[in-house]
């Protein structure tokens, strides 16, 4: 039987564009718009200087006025209704199927029915219907709940994920771990799935998305959040996660090169609730890494660590202190499209 090869490209593969969903007054950002807009603008500026940027927004004219310092010739604004701004999870995942690019449009249910998400769940269909993508790009609507932040791909057939998120009873109830693994392999053309059973950040609404904890930097390298403070409540879980990563093997059977990222000093909102400040939530774009920083003492350390993981990339810090007020960070806000898609 002749089967067409599928692959979910790694994030470091050459990109045509990145997608942002811009905050507006009907989102949870309404009381924090002034505080969070500088982060969105900086992200837009850095991306638009290197590649195309697709911005999903409520009002094109209003957004254009906010894009100070951006390369407007590389920015496409598309008006689409939205509940929130987390493009990583409501945006499509792009696979290569033979010679064809295909957008996989999974169901998005607000991270296990925690938040209203009906508008966000329709964004990809709206973009496709408005001919945002190249005409040869296909769209497949998949009746299965899955968020982009829950899967990491090395671009060579390995997917890394977490049991806490993927086995959540409020996402795909009734499926066993084995059944979900088979679905993940089928959707992404994966040959194997690496499951992390430990690791979670207080304040994280996603049930331990992999992009808050551990990230592929190349097919042999994983950057991960390391906690060395035994008094820190996260210590035990992250230590067990580190031990799991040490047991993981590459497709060729070798241990991964592990690059530890510092654990950020605790950050709290005005109600005293801890926020999920994670340095693992970086974005890889063409020639650069956009690294979230939080005004913490570890900010400089993480820049150095990421330079070790990505020696050929420019490491660009982006202040995401305001972003984590809504319990996500930089990578969560974005979704990349491989070269040839947009």
mmCIF file of C-alpha atoms in Angstrom, residues 34-263:
data_model
loop_
_atom_site.group_PDB
_atom_site.id
_atom_site.type_symbol
_atom_site.label_atom_id
_atom_site.label_comp_id
_atom_site.label_asym_id
_atom_site.label_seq_id
_atom_site.Cartn_x
_atom_site.Cartn_y
_atom_site.Cartn_z
ATOM 1 C CA UNK A 34 -2.545 49.753 27.882
ATOM 2 C CA UNK A 35 -0.191 47.499 29.837
ATOM 3 C CA UNK A 36 -0.118 44.598 27.379
ATOM 4 C CA UNK A 37 -0.066 46.438 24.028
ATOM 5 C CA UNK A 38 3.692 47.223 24.186
ATOM 6 C CA UNK A 39 4.433 43.478 24.263
ATOM 7 C CA UNK A 40 2.218 42.830 21.240
ATOM 8 C CA UNK A 41 3.796 45.741 19.371
ATOM 9 C CA UNK A 42 7.338 44.554 20.102
ATOM 10 C CA UNK A 43 6.489 41.022 18.986
ATOM 11 C CA UNK A 44 4.937 42.440 15.814
ATOM 12 C CA UNK A 45 7.969 44.649 15.189
ATOM 13 C CA UNK A 46 10.517 41.848 15.548
ATOM 14 C CA UNK A 47 8.543 39.439 13.370
ATOM 15 C CA UNK A 48 7.692 41.957 10.635
ATOM 16 C CA UNK A 49 11.356 42.917 10.270
ATOM 17 C CA UNK A 50 12.171 39.317 9.305
ATOM 18 C CA UNK A 51 9.081 37.773 7.702
ATOM 19 C CA UNK A 52 5.371 38.176 7.157
ATOM 20 C CA UNK A 53 3.010 38.761 10.070
ATOM 21 C CA UNK A 54 -0.678 37.882 9.990
ATOM 22 C CA UNK A 55 -2.724 39.811 12.555
ATOM 23 C CA UNK A 56 -6.255 38.702 13.371
ATOM 24 C CA UNK A 57 -8.039 41.764 14.722
ATOM 25 C CA UNK A 58 -11.380 43.412 15.428
ATOM 26 C CA UNK A 59 -10.626 46.742 13.722
ATOM 27 C CA UNK A 60 -7.906 47.172 11.068
ATOM 28 C CA UNK A 61 -7.808 50.958 11.238
ATOM 29 C CA UNK A 62 -7.321 50.996 14.987
ATOM 30 C CA UNK A 63 -4.548 48.394 14.893
ATOM 31 C CA UNK A 64 -2.616 50.172 12.128
ATOM 32 C CA UNK A 65 -2.237 53.192 14.403
ATOM 33 C CA UNK A 66 -0.712 50.996 17.122
ATOM 34 C CA UNK A 67 1.960 49.322 14.972
ATOM 35 C CA UNK A 68 4.683 51.892 15.617
ATOM 36 C CA UNK A 69 8.090 50.851 14.283
ATOM 37 C CA UNK A 70 6.758 47.817 12.442
ATOM 38 C CA UNK A 71 7.416 46.920 8.815
ATOM 39 C CA UNK A 72 3.858 47.460 7.602
ATOM 40 C CA UNK A 73 4.668 46.050 4.161
ATOM 41 C CA UNK A 74 5.120 42.649 5.833
ATOM 42 C CA UNK A 75 1.912 42.819 7.875
ATOM 43 C CA UNK A 76 -1.508 41.585 6.809
ATOM 44 C CA UNK A 77 -4.490 42.594 8.948
ATOM 45 C CA UNK A 78 -7.619 40.434 8.788
ATOM 46 C CA UNK A 79 -10.801 41.276 10.662
ATOM 47 C CA UNK A 80 -12.172 38.161 12.369
ATOM 48 C CA UNK A 81 -14.250 37.901 15.581
ATOM 49 C CA UNK A 82 -12.328 36.492 18.561
ATOM 50 C CA UNK A 83 -12.805 35.657 22.227
ATOM 51 C CA UNK A 84 -9.158 35.918 23.215
ATOM 52 C CA UNK A 85 -5.593 36.219 21.956
ATOM 53 C CA UNK A 86 -3.942 32.788 22.287
ATOM 54 C CA UNK A 87 -3.185 31.989 18.638
ATOM 55 C CA UNK A 88 -0.980 29.034 19.563
ATOM 56 C CA UNK A 89 -4.077 27.167 20.641
ATOM 57 C CA UNK A 90 -6.824 28.416 18.327
ATOM 58 C CA UNK A 91 -4.642 28.699 15.224
ATOM 59 C CA UNK A 92 -4.124 25.819 12.767
ATOM 60 C CA UNK A 93 -1.235 23.372 12.833
ATOM 61 C CA UNK A 94 0.402 23.045 9.415
ATOM 62 C CA UNK A 95 1.539 19.666 8.119
ATOM 63 C CA UNK A 96 3.308 18.658 4.933
ATOM 64 C CA UNK A 97 1.515 15.739 3.276
ATOM 65 C CA UNK A 98 3.537 14.552 0.325
ATOM 66 C CA UNK A 99 3.978 17.711 -1.770
ATOM 67 C CA UNK A 100 0.946 19.416 -0.242
ATOM 68 C CA UNK A 101 0.613 21.864 2.654
ATOM 69 C CA UNK A 102 -2.433 21.233 4.827
ATOM 70 C CA UNK A 103 -3.861 23.197 7.758
ATOM 71 C CA UNK A 104 -5.179 20.968 10.541
ATOM 72 C CA UNK A 105 -8.064 22.748 12.239
ATOM 73 C CA UNK A 106 -8.608 20.948 15.533
ATOM 74 C CA UNK A 107 -11.474 21.698 17.894
ATOM 75 C CA UNK A 108 -10.626 24.323 20.508
ATOM 76 C CA UNK A 109 -12.805 24.236 23.627
ATOM 77 C CA UNK A 110 -11.141 26.767 25.906
ATOM 78 C CA UNK A 111 -8.540 24.402 27.427
ATOM 79 C CA UNK A 112 -10.998 21.795 28.580
ATOM 80 C CA UNK A 113 -14.129 23.971 28.796
ATOM 81 C CA UNK A 114 -12.579 26.487 31.197
ATOM 82 C CA UNK A 115 -13.347 29.571 29.079
ATOM 83 C CA UNK A 116 -15.704 30.656 26.300
ATOM 84 C CA UNK A 117 -14.092 29.803 22.966
ATOM 85 C CA UNK A 118 -16.793 29.584 20.280
ATOM 86 C CA UNK A 119 -15.435 32.540 18.281
ATOM 87 C CA UNK A 120 -11.814 31.418 18.599
ATOM 88 C CA UNK A 121 -12.807 27.954 17.389
ATOM 89 C CA UNK A 122 -13.982 29.503 14.090
ATOM 90 C CA UNK A 123 -10.934 31.715 13.393
ATOM 91 C CA UNK A 124 -9.093 29.261 11.141
ATOM 92 C CA UNK A 125 -12.204 28.676 9.005
ATOM 93 C CA UNK A 126 -12.683 32.444 8.632
ATOM 94 C CA UNK A 127 -9.060 32.895 7.548
ATOM 95 C CA UNK A 128 -9.322 30.076 5.028
ATOM 96 C CA UNK A 129 -12.607 31.413 3.634
ATOM 97 C CA UNK A 130 -10.999 34.853 3.225
ATOM 98 C CA UNK A 131 -8.228 33.303 1.074
ATOM 99 C CA UNK A 132 -5.476 34.318 3.482
ATOM 100 C CA UNK A 133 -3.366 31.277 2.576
ATOM 101 C CA UNK A 134 -1.796 30.251 -0.719
ATOM 102 C CA UNK A 135 -4.452 28.790 -3.066
ATOM 103 C CA UNK A 136 -2.906 25.322 -3.082
ATOM 104 C CA UNK A 137 -3.025 25.033 0.734
ATOM 105 C CA UNK A 138 -5.716 22.639 1.980
ATOM 106 C CA UNK A 139 -7.812 22.762 5.157
ATOM 107 C CA UNK A 140 -8.880 19.725 7.182
ATOM 108 C CA UNK A 141 -11.375 20.190 10.019
ATOM 109 C CA UNK A 142 -10.718 17.584 12.705
ATOM 110 C CA UNK A 143 -13.349 16.658 15.334
ATOM 111 C CA UNK A 144 -10.748 16.211 18.071
ATOM 112 C CA UNK A 145 -9.714 18.720 20.748
ATOM 113 C CA UNK A 146 -6.020 19.621 20.536
ATOM 114 C CA UNK A 147 -4.085 22.842 21.120
ATOM 115 C CA UNK A 148 -0.849 23.822 19.420
ATOM 116 C CA UNK A 149 0.819 24.474 22.761
ATOM 117 C CA UNK A 150 0.338 20.841 23.734
ATOM 118 C CA UNK A 151 2.641 19.358 21.079
ATOM 119 C CA UNK A 152 6.309 19.822 20.194
ATOM 120 C CA UNK A 153 7.681 18.400 16.939
ATOM 121 C CA UNK A 154 11.291 17.757 15.944
ATOM 122 C CA UNK A 155 10.267 17.742 12.274
ATOM 123 C CA UNK A 156 11.570 14.195 11.906
ATOM 124 C CA UNK A 157 8.715 12.124 13.275
ATOM 125 C CA UNK A 158 8.950 12.678 17.037
ATOM 126 C CA UNK A 159 6.231 14.468 19.016
ATOM 127 C CA UNK A 160 6.716 15.504 22.657
ATOM 128 C CA UNK A 161 3.694 16.165 24.876
ATOM 129 C CA UNK A 162 2.345 15.850 28.431
ATOM 130 C CA UNK A 163 -0.098 13.359 29.899
ATOM 131 C CA UNK A 164 -1.770 15.970 32.095
ATOM 132 C CA UNK A 165 -2.988 17.958 29.110
ATOM 133 C CA UNK A 166 -3.531 15.317 26.453
ATOM 134 C CA UNK A 167 -5.399 12.963 28.791
ATOM 135 C CA UNK A 168 -7.586 15.688 30.296
ATOM 136 C CA UNK A 169 -11.153 14.312 30.654
ATOM 137 C CA UNK A 170 -12.581 17.650 29.530
ATOM 138 C CA UNK A 171 -10.889 17.578 26.134
ATOM 139 C CA UNK A 172 -11.454 14.159 24.596
ATOM 140 C CA UNK A 173 -13.316 12.040 27.168
ATOM 141 C CA UNK A 174 -13.446 8.313 26.640
ATOM 142 C CA UNK A 175 -10.104 7.978 24.865
ATOM 143 C CA UNK A 176 -7.255 6.007 26.404
ATOM 144 C CA UNK A 177 -3.650 7.140 26.291
ATOM 145 C CA UNK A 178 -2.943 4.507 23.650
ATOM 146 C CA UNK A 179 -5.834 5.705 21.476
ATOM 147 C CA UNK A 180 -4.752 9.331 21.763
ATOM 148 C CA UNK A 181 -1.175 8.407 20.881
ATOM 149 C CA UNK A 182 -2.383 6.627 17.756
ATOM 150 C CA UNK A 183 -4.418 9.679 16.771
ATOM 151 C CA UNK A 184 -1.452 12.001 17.313
ATOM 152 C CA UNK A 185 0.725 9.746 15.178
ATOM 153 C CA UNK A 186 -1.906 9.629 12.447
ATOM 154 C CA UNK A 187 -2.579 13.384 12.391
ATOM 155 C CA UNK A 188 1.083 14.405 12.329
ATOM 156 C CA UNK A 189 2.723 11.454 10.601
ATOM 157 C CA UNK A 190 4.691 10.802 13.790
ATOM 158 C CA UNK A 191 6.635 7.623 14.380
ATOM 159 C CA UNK A 192 6.808 8.034 18.149
ATOM 160 C CA UNK A 193 5.440 10.153 20.992
ATOM 161 C CA UNK A 194 7.474 11.169 24.046
ATOM 162 C CA UNK A 195 5.188 11.626 27.065
ATOM 163 C CA UNK A 196 6.114 13.758 30.075
ATOM 164 C CA UNK A 197 4.153 12.738 33.164
ATOM 165 C CA UNK A 198 5.582 15.368 35.511
ATOM 166 C CA UNK A 199 5.880 19.132 35.501
ATOM 167 C CA UNK A 200 3.270 21.855 35.936
ATOM 168 C CA UNK A 201 3.377 25.574 36.696
ATOM 169 C CA UNK A 202 1.104 27.218 39.233
ATOM 170 C CA UNK A 203 -1.282 29.603 37.475
ATOM 171 C CA UNK A 204 -1.180 27.674 34.185
ATOM 172 C CA UNK A 205 -4.696 27.230 32.738
ATOM 173 C CA UNK A 206 -3.626 24.776 30.036
ATOM 174 C CA UNK A 207 -3.070 21.654 32.171
ATOM 175 C CA UNK A 208 0.689 21.663 31.590
ATOM 176 C CA UNK A 209 1.171 22.498 27.931
ATOM 177 C CA UNK A 210 4.536 21.210 26.771
ATOM 178 C CA UNK A 211 5.512 24.693 25.536
ATOM 179 C CA UNK A 212 5.569 25.921 29.143
ATOM 180 C CA UNK A 213 7.977 23.180 30.229
ATOM 181 C CA UNK A 214 10.233 21.645 27.553
ATOM 182 C CA UNK A 215 11.016 22.557 23.934
ATOM 183 C CA UNK A 216 12.853 20.999 21.032
ATOM 184 C CA UNK A 217 15.697 23.268 19.852
ATOM 185 C CA UNK A 218 16.861 20.808 17.214
ATOM 186 C CA UNK A 219 16.307 17.094 16.739
ATOM 187 C CA UNK A 220 18.919 16.266 19.401
ATOM 188 C CA UNK A 221 18.424 19.150 21.865
ATOM 189 C CA UNK A 222 15.709 19.953 24.413
ATOM 190 C CA UNK A 223 15.572 23.144 26.485
ATOM 191 C CA UNK A 224 13.591 22.753 29.683
ATOM 192 C CA UNK A 225 12.619 24.537 32.881
ATOM 193 C CA UNK A 226 14.937 23.523 35.721
ATOM 194 C CA UNK A 227 14.253 24.233 39.383
ATOM 195 C CA UNK A 228 17.190 23.931 41.793
ATOM 196 C CA UNK A 229 15.580 25.488 44.884
ATOM 197 C CA UNK A 230 14.445 22.658 47.150
ATOM 198 C CA UNK A 231 12.185 25.072 49.052
ATOM 199 C CA UNK A 232 10.268 25.976 45.893
ATOM 200 C CA UNK A 233 6.860 24.192 45.653
ATOM 201 C CA UNK A 234 7.601 23.322 42.009
ATOM 202 C CA UNK A 235 10.894 21.609 42.841
ATOM 203 C CA UNK A 236 9.691 18.016 43.143
ATOM 204 C CA UNK A 237 7.578 17.997 39.983
ATOM 205 C CA UNK A 238 10.215 19.700 37.847
ATOM 206 C CA UNK A 239 12.954 17.451 39.226
ATOM 207 C CA UNK A 240 10.943 14.394 38.217
ATOM 208 C CA UNK A 241 10.377 15.968 34.806
ATOM 209 C CA UNK A 242 14.126 16.510 34.447
ATOM 210 C CA UNK A 243 14.713 12.839 35.249
ATOM 211 C CA UNK A 244 12.178 11.850 32.594
ATOM 212 C CA UNK A 245 13.951 14.017 30.022
ATOM 213 C CA UNK A 246 17.250 12.366 30.934
ATOM 214 C CA UNK A 247 15.673 9.004 30.089
ATOM 215 C CA UNK A 248 14.322 10.141 26.713
ATOM 216 C CA UNK A 249 16.237 9.017 23.637
ATOM 217 C CA UNK A 250 16.502 10.471 20.152
ATOM 218 C CA UNK A 251 15.229 8.497 17.169
ATOM 219 C CA UNK A 252 18.764 7.108 16.783
ATOM 220 C CA UNK A 253 18.825 5.933 20.408
ATOM 221 C CA UNK A 254 21.074 8.610 21.904
ATOM 222 C CA UNK A 255 20.354 10.751 24.995
ATOM 223 C CA UNK A 256 19.165 14.256 24.216
ATOM 224 C CA UNK A 257 21.425 17.221 24.820
ATOM 225 C CA UNK A 258 19.544 18.988 27.609
ATOM 226 C CA UNK A 259 19.781 22.764 28.043
ATOM 227 C CA UNK A 260 18.387 23.886 31.416
ATOM 228 C CA UNK A 261 16.504 27.174 31.543
ATOM 229 C CA UNK A 262 16.286 29.018 34.871
ATOM 230 C CA UNK A 263 13.149 28.932 36.964
#
